[in-house]
Short mmCIF file of C-alpha atoms and ligand atoms in Angstrom, two decimals:
data_model
loop_
_atom_site.label_atom_id
_atom_site.label_comp_id
_atom_site.label_asym_id
_atom_site.label_seq_id
_atom_site.Cartn_x
_atom_site.Cartn_y
_atom_site.Cartn_z
CA UNK A 26 -72.49 -28.82 8.55
CA UNK A 27 -72.83 -32.16 10.00
CA UNK A 28 -71.27 -32.51 13.16
CA UNK A 29 -70.40 -36.51 13.25
CA UNK A 30 -70.48 -39.52 11.44
CA UNK A 31 -72.25 -42.36 13.37
CA UNK A 32 -70.95 -46.05 13.41
CA UNK A 33 -72.64 -49.21 14.07
CA UNK A 34 -70.08 -52.36 15.05
CA UNK A 35 -72.64 -55.33 15.33
CA UNK A 36 -69.99 -58.06 16.63
CA UNK A 37 -69.99 -61.71 17.85
CA UNK A 38 -69.96 -60.76 21.12
CA UNK A 39 -71.39 -57.35 21.75
CA UNK A 40 -72.84 -53.93 19.46
CA UNK A 41 -71.58 -50.54 19.89
CA UNK A 42 -72.66 -47.15 18.63
CA UNK A 43 -69.85 -44.66 18.23
CA UNK A 44 -69.92 -41.15 17.02
CA UNK A 45 -66.76 -39.77 15.62
CA UNK A 46 -65.90 -36.09 14.67
CA UNK A 47 -63.47 -34.82 11.50
CA UNK A 48 -60.37 -35.99 13.37
CA UNK A 49 -61.74 -39.55 13.85
CA UNK A 50 -62.01 -39.20 17.59
CA UNK A 51 -64.78 -40.75 19.34
CA UNK A 52 -67.39 -38.06 20.56
CA UNK A 53 -69.75 -40.41 22.14
CA UNK A 54 -70.05 -44.72 22.48
CA UNK A 55 -72.60 -47.02 24.00
CA UNK A 56 -71.95 -50.88 23.76
CA UNK A 57 -74.06 -53.81 24.75
CA UNK A 58 -73.35 -57.53 24.74
CA UNK A 59 -76.18 -60.09 23.54
CA UNK A 60 -76.54 -63.57 24.52
CA UNK A 61 -74.41 -66.73 22.82
CA UNK A 62 -76.69 -69.33 22.50
CA UNK A 63 -75.17 -72.94 22.50
CA UNK A 64 -78.27 -75.25 22.07
CA UNK A 65 -75.89 -78.32 21.44
CA UNK A 66 -72.30 -79.37 20.74
CA UNK A 67 -70.60 -77.54 17.73
CA UNK A 68 -73.70 -74.71 17.46
CA UNK A 69 -73.63 -71.42 18.21
CA UNK A 70 -76.66 -69.18 17.67
CA UNK A 71 -77.63 -65.29 18.15
CA UNK A 72 -81.24 -64.20 18.35
CA UNK A 73 -81.86 -61.57 15.65
CA UNK A 74 -84.67 -59.64 17.68
CA UNK A 75 -82.15 -59.76 20.62
CA UNK A 76 -79.47 -57.86 18.34
CA UNK A 77 -82.08 -55.58 17.04
CA UNK A 78 -83.25 -54.42 20.11
CA UNK A 79 -79.43 -54.20 21.42
CA UNK A 80 -78.88 -52.13 18.23
CA UNK A 81 -81.80 -49.65 19.17
CA UNK A 82 -80.45 -49.14 22.63
CA UNK A 83 -76.89 -48.56 21.68
CA UNK A 84 -77.85 -45.66 18.94
CA UNK A 85 -80.39 -44.16 21.54
CA UNK A 86 -77.51 -44.53 24.24
CA UNK A 87 -74.77 -42.97 22.15
CA UNK A 88 -76.97 -40.17 20.82
CA UNK A 89 -78.30 -39.19 24.16
CA UNK A 90 -74.68 -39.50 25.58
CA UNK A 91 -73.43 -36.83 22.56
CA UNK A 92 -76.87 -34.57 23.08
CA UNK A 93 -77.25 -35.28 19.10
CA UNK A 94 -80.25 -35.49 16.91
CA UNK A 95 -80.34 -37.24 13.29
CA UNK A 96 -80.10 -33.56 11.51
CA UNK A 97 -76.30 -33.61 13.30
CA UNK A 98 -75.14 -36.92 11.69
CA UNK A 99 -73.40 -36.54 7.95
CA UNK A 100 -73.81 -40.06 7.23
CA UNK A 101 -74.21 -43.75 9.14
CA UNK A 102 -71.77 -46.42 8.68
CA UNK A 103 -72.40 -50.32 9.57
CA UNK A 104 -69.85 -52.70 10.35
CA UNK A 105 -70.67 -56.23 11.39
CA UNK A 106 -69.61 -59.92 12.39
CA UNK A 107 -69.52 -61.47 8.90
CA UNK A 108 -70.84 -65.00 7.48
CA UNK A 109 -73.30 -65.27 10.75
CA UNK A 110 -76.53 -66.09 8.56
CA UNK A 111 -80.50 -64.81 8.96
CA UNK A 112 -83.46 -65.67 7.16
CA UNK A 113 -86.49 -63.46 7.57
CA UNK A 114 -90.23 -62.95 6.26
CA UNK A 115 -90.38 -60.26 4.23
CA UNK A 116 -94.07 -59.22 5.08
CA UNK A 117 -93.74 -60.21 8.86
CA UNK A 118 -90.33 -59.15 9.87
CA UNK A 119 -90.06 -62.39 11.64
CA UNK A 120 -86.95 -64.43 11.39
CA UNK A 121 -87.43 -68.13 10.48
CA UNK A 122 -84.95 -69.24 13.20
CA UNK A 123 -81.97 -68.09 15.25
CA UNK A 124 -78.75 -66.91 13.54
CA UNK A 125 -76.68 -69.43 12.54
CA UNK A 126 -73.03 -67.66 13.74
CA UNK A 127 -69.83 -68.01 11.79
CA UNK A 128 -68.27 -70.30 14.42
CA UNK A 129 -70.92 -72.65 14.27
CA UNK A 130 -70.19 -76.36 12.99
CA UNK A 131 -73.49 -77.78 12.08
CA UNK A 132 -73.11 -77.95 8.29
CA UNK A 133 -70.13 -79.87 8.61
CA UNK A 134 -71.72 -82.88 6.18
CA UNK A 135 -73.03 -80.15 3.70
CA UNK A 136 -69.48 -79.30 3.20
CA UNK A 137 -67.85 -82.84 2.97
CA UNK A 138 -70.52 -83.89 0.70
CA UNK A 139 -69.84 -80.92 -1.68
CA UNK A 140 -66.10 -81.44 -1.11
CA UNK A 141 -66.74 -85.01 -2.52
CA UNK A 142 -66.30 -83.80 -6.18
CA UNK A 143 -63.59 -81.03 -6.93
CA UNK A 144 -62.31 -81.25 -2.79
CA UNK A 145 -62.28 -78.57 -0.27
CA UNK A 146 -61.06 -75.59 -3.00
CA UNK A 147 -63.36 -76.71 -5.40
CA UNK A 148 -64.87 -73.10 -5.64
CA UNK A 149 -61.53 -71.40 -4.36
CA UNK A 150 -61.07 -69.69 -7.67
CA UNK A 151 -64.29 -68.20 -7.91
CA UNK A 152 -64.69 -66.95 -3.96
CA UNK A 153 -61.39 -67.34 -2.58
CA UNK A 154 -62.59 -69.43 0.21
CA UNK A 155 -62.14 -73.20 1.12
CA UNK A 156 -65.47 -75.29 1.59
CA UNK A 157 -65.60 -74.80 5.06
CA UNK A 158 -68.48 -74.44 7.80
CA UNK A 159 -67.13 -71.11 8.33
CA UNK A 160 -69.02 -69.33 5.41
CA UNK A 161 -72.77 -68.84 4.66
CA UNK A 162 -73.82 -70.64 1.89
CA UNK A 163 -74.02 -73.84 3.63
CA UNK A 164 -76.09 -72.32 6.46
CA UNK A 165 -78.54 -71.10 4.04
CA UNK A 166 -78.38 -74.50 2.52
CA UNK A 167 -79.17 -75.89 6.10
CA UNK A 168 -81.93 -73.61 6.85
CA UNK A 169 -83.63 -74.73 3.53
CA UNK A 170 -83.36 -78.17 4.07
CA UNK A 171 -84.30 -77.76 7.76
CA UNK A 172 -86.94 -75.54 8.02
CA UNK A 173 -90.27 -76.68 6.52
CA UNK A 174 -92.19 -74.22 3.95
CA UNK A 175 -88.95 -72.12 3.68
CA UNK A 176 -87.84 -73.32 0.46
CA UNK A 177 -91.09 -72.13 -0.93
CA UNK A 178 -91.01 -68.72 0.65
CA UNK A 179 -87.36 -68.47 -0.53
CA UNK A 180 -88.18 -69.21 -4.02
CA UNK A 181 -90.74 -66.53 -3.89
CA UNK A 182 -88.67 -63.99 -2.42
CA UNK A 183 -90.98 -64.07 0.72
CA UNK A 184 -88.04 -65.15 2.91
CA UNK A 185 -85.15 -63.08 2.92
CA UNK A 186 -81.47 -63.85 3.67
CA UNK A 187 -78.85 -61.43 4.91
CA UNK A 188 -75.66 -61.30 6.66
CA UNK A 189 -76.19 -59.20 9.93
CA UNK A 190 -75.82 -55.84 7.66
CA UNK A 191 -78.34 -56.51 5.82
CA UNK A 192 -80.76 -57.50 8.41
CA UNK A 193 -80.00 -54.19 10.30
CA UNK A 194 -80.27 -51.95 7.55
CA UNK A 195 -83.58 -53.35 6.48
CA UNK A 196 -84.75 -52.83 10.04
CA UNK A 197 -83.17 -49.24 9.88
CA UNK A 198 -84.85 -48.35 6.65
CA UNK A 199 -88.29 -49.52 7.89
CA UNK A 200 -88.68 -53.23 7.44
CA UNK A 201 -91.40 -54.74 6.85
CA UNK A 202 -92.60 -51.78 5.14
CA UNK A 203 -92.26 -52.65 1.28
CA UNK A 204 -89.83 -49.37 0.97
CA UNK A 205 -87.06 -51.29 3.28
CA UNK A 206 -83.51 -51.83 1.61
CA UNK A 207 -82.54 -54.97 1.00
CA UNK A 208 -78.97 -54.86 0.55
CA UNK A 209 -75.15 -55.81 1.42
CA UNK A 210 -71.77 -54.47 0.33
CA UNK A 211 -69.17 -56.33 -1.59
CA UNK A 212 -66.86 -57.32 1.32
CA UNK A 213 -70.04 -59.09 3.52
CA UNK A 214 -71.10 -60.51 -0.01
CA UNK A 215 -67.32 -62.16 -0.40
CA UNK A 216 -68.12 -64.15 2.68
CA UNK A 217 -71.12 -65.61 1.51
CA UNK A 218 -69.40 -68.15 -0.65
CA UNK A 219 -72.09 -67.22 -3.54
CA UNK A 220 -70.39 -64.13 -4.99
CA UNK A 221 -67.73 -64.26 -7.62
CA UNK A 222 -64.66 -62.12 -6.42
CA UNK A 223 -63.71 -60.54 -10.22
CA UNK A 224 -67.64 -59.90 -11.49
CA UNK A 225 -68.69 -59.02 -7.35
CA UNK A 226 -72.15 -60.58 -8.71
CA UNK A 227 -73.95 -63.52 -7.22
CA UNK A 228 -72.89 -66.57 -9.19
CA UNK A 229 -75.00 -69.02 -10.98
CA UNK A 230 -72.95 -72.06 -10.51
CA UNK A 231 -72.39 -71.26 -6.84
CA UNK A 232 -75.98 -70.86 -6.26
CA UNK A 233 -76.97 -74.04 -8.04
CA UNK A 234 -74.13 -76.24 -6.49
CA UNK A 235 -75.46 -75.00 -2.75
CA UNK A 236 -78.90 -74.84 -4.37
CA UNK A 237 -80.03 -71.45 -3.07
CA UNK A 238 -82.77 -69.45 -4.82
CA UNK A 239 -81.52 -66.10 -6.23
CA UNK A 240 -84.82 -64.58 -5.12
CA UNK A 241 -83.93 -64.65 -1.68
CA UNK A 242 -80.61 -62.63 -1.95
CA UNK A 243 -80.03 -58.73 -1.26
CA UNK A 244 -78.61 -56.44 -3.86
CA UNK A 245 -74.77 -55.73 -4.11
CA UNK A 246 -73.46 -52.36 -3.67
CA UNK A 247 -69.94 -50.63 -3.17
CA UNK A 248 -68.62 -50.25 0.75
CA UNK A 249 -68.98 -46.34 0.47
CA UNK A 250 -71.77 -45.31 -1.76
CA UNK A 251 -72.97 -42.06 -2.11
CA UNK A 252 -76.36 -43.25 -3.82
CA UNK A 253 -76.67 -44.76 -0.24
CA UNK A 254 -77.57 -48.23 0.98
CA UNK A 255 -80.73 -46.72 2.51
CA UNK A 256 -82.34 -43.83 4.44
CA UNK A 257 -83.25 -44.64 8.29
CA UNK A 258 -86.48 -44.03 9.34
CA UNK A 259 -87.79 -41.12 11.48
CA UNK A 260 -89.77 -43.37 13.92
CA UNK A 261 -86.75 -45.83 14.00
CA UNK A 262 -83.77 -45.01 16.99
CA UNK A 263 -82.28 -42.28 15.12
CA UNK A 264 -85.58 -40.31 15.28
CA UNK A 265 -84.79 -38.76 12.17
CA UNK A 266 -83.97 -39.25 8.38
CA UNK A 267 -80.04 -40.16 7.99
CA UNK A 268 -78.43 -41.70 5.00
CA UNK A 269 -76.65 -45.11 5.43
CA UNK A 270 -73.56 -44.94 2.98
CA UNK A 271 -70.98 -47.12 4.56
CA UNK A 272 -71.04 -50.85 5.02
CA UNK A 273 -67.99 -53.01 5.44
CA UNK A 274 -67.77 -56.40 7.00
CA UNK A 275 -66.22 -55.83 10.62
CA UNK A 276 -62.55 -57.29 9.64
CA UNK A 277 -62.33 -55.25 6.57
CA UNK A 278 -63.80 -52.13 8.68
CA UNK A 279 -60.85 -52.47 10.74
CA UNK A 280 -58.46 -52.76 7.63
CA UNK A 281 -59.76 -49.18 6.53
CA UNK A 282 -60.18 -47.92 10.30
CA UNK A 283 -56.48 -48.79 10.36
CA UNK A 284 -55.67 -46.96 6.99
CA UNK A 285 -54.10 -50.10 5.58
CA UNK A 286 -54.33 -48.53 1.69
CA UNK A 287 -51.25 -49.11 0.55
CA UNK A 288 -50.52 -52.87 -0.95
CA UNK A 289 -48.29 -54.32 1.85
CA UNK A 290 -50.26 -52.87 4.64
CA UNK A 291 -51.96 -55.01 7.21
CA UNK A 292 -53.58 -55.08 10.72
CA UNK A 293 -54.55 -57.48 13.43
CA UNK A 294 -58.03 -57.46 14.88
CA UNK A 295 -58.36 -59.43 18.34
CA UNK A 296 -62.14 -59.61 19.23
CA UNK A 297 -63.81 -63.12 19.59
CA UNK A 298 -61.66 -64.17 17.07
CA UNK A 299 -58.42 -63.26 15.38
CA UNK A 300 -58.40 -61.60 11.91
CA UNK A 301 -55.23 -60.44 9.95
CA UNK A 302 -55.75 -58.98 6.54
CA UNK A 303 -53.16 -57.52 3.91
CA UNK A 304 -54.12 -55.32 1.48
CA UNK A 305 -53.00 -56.84 -1.65
CA UNK A 306 -54.57 -54.34 -4.17
CA UNK A 307 -56.92 -54.70 -7.36
CA UNK A 308 -55.72 -58.16 -8.28
CA UNK A 309 -57.02 -60.97 -6.92
CA UNK A 310 -54.16 -62.88 -5.32
CA UNK A 311 -55.07 -66.70 -4.31
CA UNK A 312 -53.31 -68.01 -1.26
CA UNK A 313 -51.04 -71.06 -0.98
CA UNK A 314 -50.64 -71.05 2.36
CA UNK A 315 -53.79 -71.63 4.10
CA UNK A 316 -55.16 -67.83 3.72
CA UNK A 317 -58.32 -67.11 2.31
CA UNK A 318 -58.62 -64.25 -0.42
CA UNK A 319 -61.58 -61.39 0.25
CA UNK A 320 -62.84 -58.46 -0.94
CA UNK A 321 -61.10 -55.67 1.25
CA UNK A 322 -63.28 -52.56 0.29
CA UNK A 323 -64.80 -50.96 -2.53
CA UNK A 324 -65.13 -46.93 -2.39
CA UNK A 325 -67.73 -45.80 -4.82
CA UNK A 326 -67.22 -46.71 -8.45
CA UNK A 327 -63.90 -47.48 -7.91
CA UNK A 328 -62.46 -51.11 -8.60
CA UNK A 329 -62.47 -53.15 -5.50
CA UNK A 330 -59.22 -53.57 -3.37
CA UNK A 331 -58.71 -56.98 -2.22
CA UNK A 332 -57.18 -58.53 0.59
CA UNK A 333 -55.27 -61.97 1.80
CA UNK A 334 -57.19 -62.98 5.16
CA UNK A 335 -56.04 -65.13 7.91
CA UNK A 336 -58.91 -66.52 10.20
CA UNK A 337 -58.58 -67.49 13.83
CA UNK A 338 -61.97 -68.70 14.91
CA UNK A 339 -61.34 -68.28 18.86
CA UNK A 340 -59.25 -65.83 20.61
CA UNK A 341 -61.36 -63.24 23.05
CA UNK A 342 -64.26 -66.19 22.79
CA UNK A 343 -61.47 -68.04 24.85
CA UNK A 344 -61.09 -65.58 27.59
CA UNK A 345 -65.31 -65.25 27.49
CA UNK A 346 -65.48 -69.00 28.04
CA UNK A 347 -63.41 -68.68 30.98
CA UNK A 348 -65.20 -66.17 32.38
CA UNK A 349 -69.34 -67.61 31.54
CA UNK A 350 -68.46 -71.31 30.96
CA UNK A 351 -65.74 -72.33 33.30
CA UNK A 352 -66.28 -69.13 35.98
CA UNK A 353 -62.32 -68.78 36.28
CA UNK A 354 -62.82 -64.76 36.19
CA UNK A 355 -65.31 -62.16 36.67
CA UNK A 356 -64.67 -59.84 33.93
CA UNK A 357 -62.72 -60.49 30.57
CA UNK A 358 -60.13 -57.76 32.05
CA UNK A 359 -59.41 -60.11 34.88
CA UNK A 360 -57.50 -62.52 32.91
CA UNK A 361 -54.60 -60.12 32.83
CA UNK A 362 -54.38 -59.83 36.09
CA UNK A 363 -54.67 -63.48 36.31
CA UNK A 364 -51.99 -64.41 33.95
CA UNK A 365 -49.75 -62.05 35.18
CA UNK A 366 -49.39 -63.89 38.40
CA UNK A 367 -46.98 -66.35 36.73
CA UNK A 368 -43.99 -65.52 34.97
CA UNK A 369 -44.62 -68.12 32.02
CA UNK A 370 -47.20 -70.92 30.75
CA UNK A 371 -45.60 -73.76 33.16
CA UNK A 372 -45.43 -75.41 30.02
CA UNK A 373 -49.16 -75.49 29.47
CA UNK A 374 -50.88 -75.16 25.74
CA UNK A 375 -54.27 -74.31 25.43
CA UNK A 376 -55.53 -75.00 21.64
CA UNK A 377 -58.83 -73.52 21.35
CA UNK A 378 -60.26 -75.58 18.33
CA UNK A 379 -63.84 -75.13 19.49
CA UNK A 380 -64.77 -74.64 15.71
CA UNK A 381 -62.36 -76.96 14.44
CA UNK A 382 -59.52 -74.82 12.90
CA UNK A 383 -59.45 -72.49 10.33
CA UNK A 384 -56.46 -70.60 8.91
CA UNK A 385 -53.97 -71.78 7.87
CA UNK A 386 -55.31 -75.45 8.61
CA UNK A 387 -59.15 -75.61 7.85
CA UNK A 388 -59.74 -78.86 10.01
CA UNK A 389 -63.12 -79.03 10.95
CA UNK A 390 -62.71 -82.52 12.37
CA UNK A 391 -60.32 -80.89 15.05
CA UNK A 392 -61.17 -80.05 18.84
CA UNK A 393 -59.71 -77.93 21.69
CA UNK A 394 -57.36 -79.55 23.71
CA UNK A 395 -55.42 -78.58 26.84
CA UNK A 396 -52.07 -80.29 27.08
CA UNK A 397 -48.93 -80.04 29.31
CA UNK A 398 -51.03 -80.69 32.80
CA UNK A 399 -48.83 -81.25 35.69
CA UNK A 400 -49.53 -80.61 39.48
CA UNK A 401 -47.69 -77.16 39.22
CA UNK A 402 -50.20 -75.93 36.97
CA UNK A 403 -52.47 -73.40 38.47
CA UNK A 404 -55.14 -70.76 37.49
CA UNK A 405 -52.46 -68.43 36.55
CA UNK A 406 -51.08 -70.87 34.06
CA UNK A 407 -54.62 -71.34 32.52
CA UNK A 408 -55.10 -67.71 31.63
CA UNK A 409 -51.85 -67.10 30.52
CA UNK A 410 -52.23 -70.26 28.39
CA UNK A 411 -55.25 -68.58 27.03
CA UNK A 412 -53.97 -65.37 26.01
CA UNK A 413 -50.86 -66.98 24.40
CA UNK A 414 -53.06 -69.11 22.47
CA UNK A 415 -54.30 -65.99 20.73
CA UNK A 416 -50.59 -65.07 20.08
CA UNK A 417 -49.53 -68.37 18.63
CA UNK A 418 -52.47 -68.42 16.42
CA UNK A 419 -51.58 -64.88 14.88
CA UNK A 420 -47.75 -65.97 14.56
CA UNK A 421 -49.17 -68.98 12.37
CA UNK A 422 -51.33 -66.43 10.14
CA UNK A 423 -48.51 -64.19 9.99
CA UNK A 424 -46.15 -67.00 9.02
CA UNK A 425 -48.57 -67.93 6.06
CA UNK A 426 -48.89 -63.97 4.82
CA UNK A 427 -45.16 -63.90 4.75
CA UNK A 428 -44.98 -67.05 2.76
CA UNK A 429 -47.51 -66.36 0.50
CA UNK A 430 -46.19 -62.52 -0.38
CA UNK A 431 -42.49 -62.98 0.34
CA UNK A 432 -42.14 -60.48 2.80
CA UNK A 433 -41.44 -61.21 6.54
CA UNK A 434 -43.73 -59.58 8.79
CA UNK A 435 -41.63 -56.77 10.56
CA UNK A 436 -44.48 -55.02 12.41
CA UNK A 437 -47.86 -55.45 13.43
CA UNK A 438 -50.84 -52.76 13.71
CA UNK A 439 -53.51 -54.27 16.08
CA UNK A 440 -56.82 -53.36 17.34
CA UNK A 441 -59.98 -54.72 18.85
CA UNK A 442 -61.32 -55.33 22.37
CA UNK A 443 -58.55 -57.64 23.77
CA UNK A 444 -55.89 -55.24 22.83
CA UNK A 445 -57.19 -53.31 25.89
CA UNK A 446 -54.77 -56.32 27.36
CA UNK A 447 -51.18 -54.83 27.84
CA UNK A 448 -50.01 -58.39 28.95
CA UNK A 449 -51.21 -59.90 25.69
CA UNK A 450 -49.56 -57.32 23.72
CA UNK A 451 -46.02 -58.02 25.18
CA UNK A 452 -46.73 -61.71 24.37
CA UNK A 453 -47.53 -61.23 20.97
CA UNK A 454 -44.71 -59.09 20.29
CA UNK A 455 -42.52 -62.15 21.92
CA UNK A 456 -44.03 -64.73 20.23
CA UNK A 457 -43.91 -62.72 16.59
CA UNK A 458 -40.36 -61.46 17.22
CA UNK A 459 -41.65 -58.05 15.87
CA UNK A 460 -43.16 -54.70 17.48
CA UNK A 461 -46.70 -54.67 17.78
CA UNK A 462 -48.59 -51.08 17.66
CA UNK A 463 -51.69 -49.96 18.97
CA UNK A 464 -53.27 -46.60 17.54
CA UNK A 465 -55.13 -44.06 19.52
CA UNK A 466 -58.54 -45.11 18.55
CA UNK A 467 -58.25 -49.03 19.02
CA UNK A 468 -61.70 -49.17 17.97
CA UNK A 469 -60.84 -49.52 14.42
CA UNK A 470 -63.91 -51.47 12.99
CA UNK A 471 -66.00 -48.60 13.86
CA UNK A 472 -63.89 -45.99 12.63
CA UNK A 473 -63.46 -47.87 9.35
CA UNK A 474 -67.05 -47.99 9.05
CA UNK A 475 -67.24 -44.30 9.71
CA UNK A 476 -64.65 -43.57 7.32
CA UNK A 477 -66.51 -45.51 4.48
CA UNK A 478 -69.58 -43.35 5.35
CA UNK A 479 -68.26 -40.00 5.61
CA UNK A 480 -65.94 -40.21 2.62
CA UNK A 481 -69.16 -41.16 0.44
CA UNK A 482 -70.84 -37.73 1.45
CA UNK A 483 -67.39 -35.58 1.56
CA UNK A 484 -67.40 -35.34 5.18
CA UNK A 485 -63.75 -36.56 4.40
CA UNK A 486 -62.42 -35.32 1.22
CA UNK A 487 -60.01 -38.30 0.50
CA UNK A 488 -58.00 -41.29 2.09
CA UNK A 489 -55.25 -38.52 3.16
CA UNK A 490 -57.52 -37.16 5.18
CA UNK A 491 -58.07 -40.35 7.17
CA UNK A 492 -54.47 -41.15 7.41
CA UNK A 493 -53.46 -38.14 9.03
CA UNK A 494 -55.93 -39.01 11.78
CA UNK A 495 -54.16 -42.20 12.76
CA UNK A 496 -51.48 -42.14 15.59
CA UNK A 497 -49.69 -44.22 17.87
CA UNK A 498 -51.09 -45.08 21.48
CA UNK A 499 -47.99 -47.58 22.62
CA UNK A 500 -46.04 -49.83 20.71
CA UNK A 501 -44.58 -53.23 22.64
CA UNK A 502 -41.04 -54.71 21.05
CA UNK A 503 -40.02 -58.20 21.60
CA UNK A 504 -38.23 -59.03 25.02
CA UNK A 505 -37.47 -62.70 24.81
CA UNK A 506 -34.35 -64.23 23.28
CA UNK A 507 -34.61 -66.11 19.66
CA UNK A 508 -34.02 -69.47 21.09
CA UNK A 509 -37.03 -69.22 23.82
CA UNK A 510 -38.97 -68.15 21.21
CA UNK A 511 -38.21 -70.96 18.97
CA UNK A 512 -38.82 -73.44 21.68
CA UNK A 513 -42.16 -72.09 22.84
CA UNK A 514 -43.48 -71.91 19.33
CA UNK A 515 -42.15 -75.69 18.53
CA UNK A 516 -44.52 -76.84 21.47
CA UNK A 517 -47.17 -74.65 20.60
CA UNK A 518 -47.35 -76.51 16.89
CA UNK A 519 -47.13 -79.59 18.61
CA UNK A 520 -50.06 -79.50 20.42
CA UNK A 521 -51.58 -78.26 17.70
CA UNK A 522 -51.12 -81.26 15.79
CA UNK A 523 -52.54 -83.08 18.65
CA UNK A 524 -55.96 -81.86 18.18
CA UNK A 525 -56.33 -83.20 14.53
CA UNK A 526 -58.36 -85.87 13.64
CA UNK A 527 -60.61 -85.80 16.88
CA UNK A 528 -63.83 -85.96 15.19
CA UNK A 529 -64.44 -89.24 13.49
N1 LIG B 618 -58.99 -56.96 28.64
C1 LIG B 618 -59.08 -58.09 28.04
N2 LIG B 618 -57.87 -59.14 28.05
C2 LIG B 618 -58.50 -60.09 27.12
N3 LIG B 618 -59.66 -60.30 26.46
C3 LIG B 618 -60.55 -59.35 26.25
C4 LIG B 618 -60.28 -57.86 27.07
N4 LIG B 618 -61.19 -57.37 26.91
C5 LIG B 618 -62.05 -57.82 26.06
N5 LIG B 618 -61.71 -59.33 25.60
C6 LIG B 618 -62.36 -59.90 24.68
O1 LIG B 618 -62.45 -59.40 23.66
C7 LIG B 618 -63.72 -59.91 22.99
C8 LIG B 618 -64.64 -58.39 22.57
O2 LIG B 618 -63.67 -57.66 21.85
P1 LIG B 618 -64.68 -56.81 20.60
O3 LIG B 618 -63.63 -56.02 19.88
O4 LIG B 618 -65.55 -56.05 21.14
O5 LIG B 618 -65.21 -58.10 20.00
P2 LIG B 618 -66.18 -58.87 18.77
O6 LIG B 618 -66.34 -57.88 17.71
O7 LIG B 618 -66.08 -59.91 18.26
O8 LIG B 618 -67.81 -58.84 19.58
C9 LIG B 618 -64.48 -60.60 24.07
O9 LIG B 618 -64.50 -62.14 23.38
C10 LIG B 618 -63.69 -60.63 25.03
O10 LIG B 618 -63.43 -61.74 25.68
O1 LIG B 619 -67.30 -60.17 15.64
P1 LIG B 619 -66.09 -60.31 15.65
O2 LIG B 619 -65.14 -59.00 15.77
O3 LIG B 619 -64.95 -61.37 16.42
O4 LIG B 619 -65.42 -60.86 13.94
C1 LIG B 619 -66.06 -61.78 13.72
C2 LIG B 619 -65.86 -61.95 12.02
O5 LIG B 619 -66.36 -60.92 11.11
C3 LIG B 619 -66.11 -63.34 11.68
O6 LIG B 619 -65.40 -63.62 10.19
#
């Protein structure tokens, strides 16, 4: 019997490889960051070959720490930053350019032109998404327009498009050998703006509207698939053949890792951004309050399960910005120590609209601001305001979820890199006025990808097995009164309104 299921979590800021046992416990883990490339204002890129090298290193690192070989693995699951767009050559394996990251706003004009007919919600009925720079289709279109010869290669199928899952699976299964798998799963496909949410197929009307050739697109598969997505190559980083049977966008993976399998169950993940997903079952529910509709998961031949999502572009990325660009702190963890030096924000609000504002506003012309500056403000207030920004943005999407579902958020399951920050967790409970619970395995994204893979090969027999694995690490309860909570949130909303209409 195989000992472990392995998960790759290719995130916005870093890549992890984690091995899990049957109880969902971590047997080994290895993680590496990659560069955030910002060539001009509003542009964010990743180097696909650098990310592939990180993937190779973390796989070898985690397998080495656990002392296992490919034959010890029951299955492989992949979770990935969603929407980030890559195009590479099938014959050479060379990317045509850097990946355009989900936070990148260069496609503003493409989106605005498409919205001239039908408005921002022109494709929402089919895709669940507003026309926004966030999603893949405008990014593919930008590449097709900007890179000489790419459209010709795309039309013949020599140029391949993929989100990060497709790229990594193609590499792991031997690309550029002709046998390499060019696939994606329904959750990742639902973020491209090219898939019809109901048919789970690429949609001709959408392809025509964005002018994207079908020949460059991957095959769409279930998230958990016993007829696996591909077999790893013996000469690759796993050092042997193992089946890739689980693929999920990272936020959907975290929803699975947090065992939100019932309608009405939700989780919030704090990574580079912040993403709250609410399981809405097998029905497509359209939001009236600025959320998006997305495929949550599809296990084998079962009907897909959908979710409402509140996507916040900048959360942990703001902490990283304080570290790398402002050099206010040496490590992300330092922000907690600095923020703990002050009892409150001292009247300072930091709205990190670096990529415009996502949910619930969808304002691409907004830009970040810091407001409330007085001579009293010091570095501690900056750190505190940066943490509060994640908590206030989460409150806004929680309010939108409550309005859409008619049920208030009375408790929140959380995970992701930022939840290591205990002060942030207390701030979140205070801002929300509801308890916040972190599970023992806070790497829910990797765990969810492992679950999808393990379910496909019978390593876990069903979702009841997975539910038994979930347990509480710690819960934070609100510690401020309602008057203060309302006052602070009102000031936050006022600060947000000042970011609007900044870009002409
Ligand atoms: N102790 C901490 N306090 C605040 N933010 C943190 C802390 N540790 C990590 N982060 C932030 O969390 C993010 C990393 O979380 P992770 O879940 O790995 O994200 P991703 O999947 O986006 O790469 C980074 O943006 C980092 O700045
Ligand atoms: O890499 P993360 O965890 O910040 O997640 C990024 C999201 O998938 C973007 O939609």
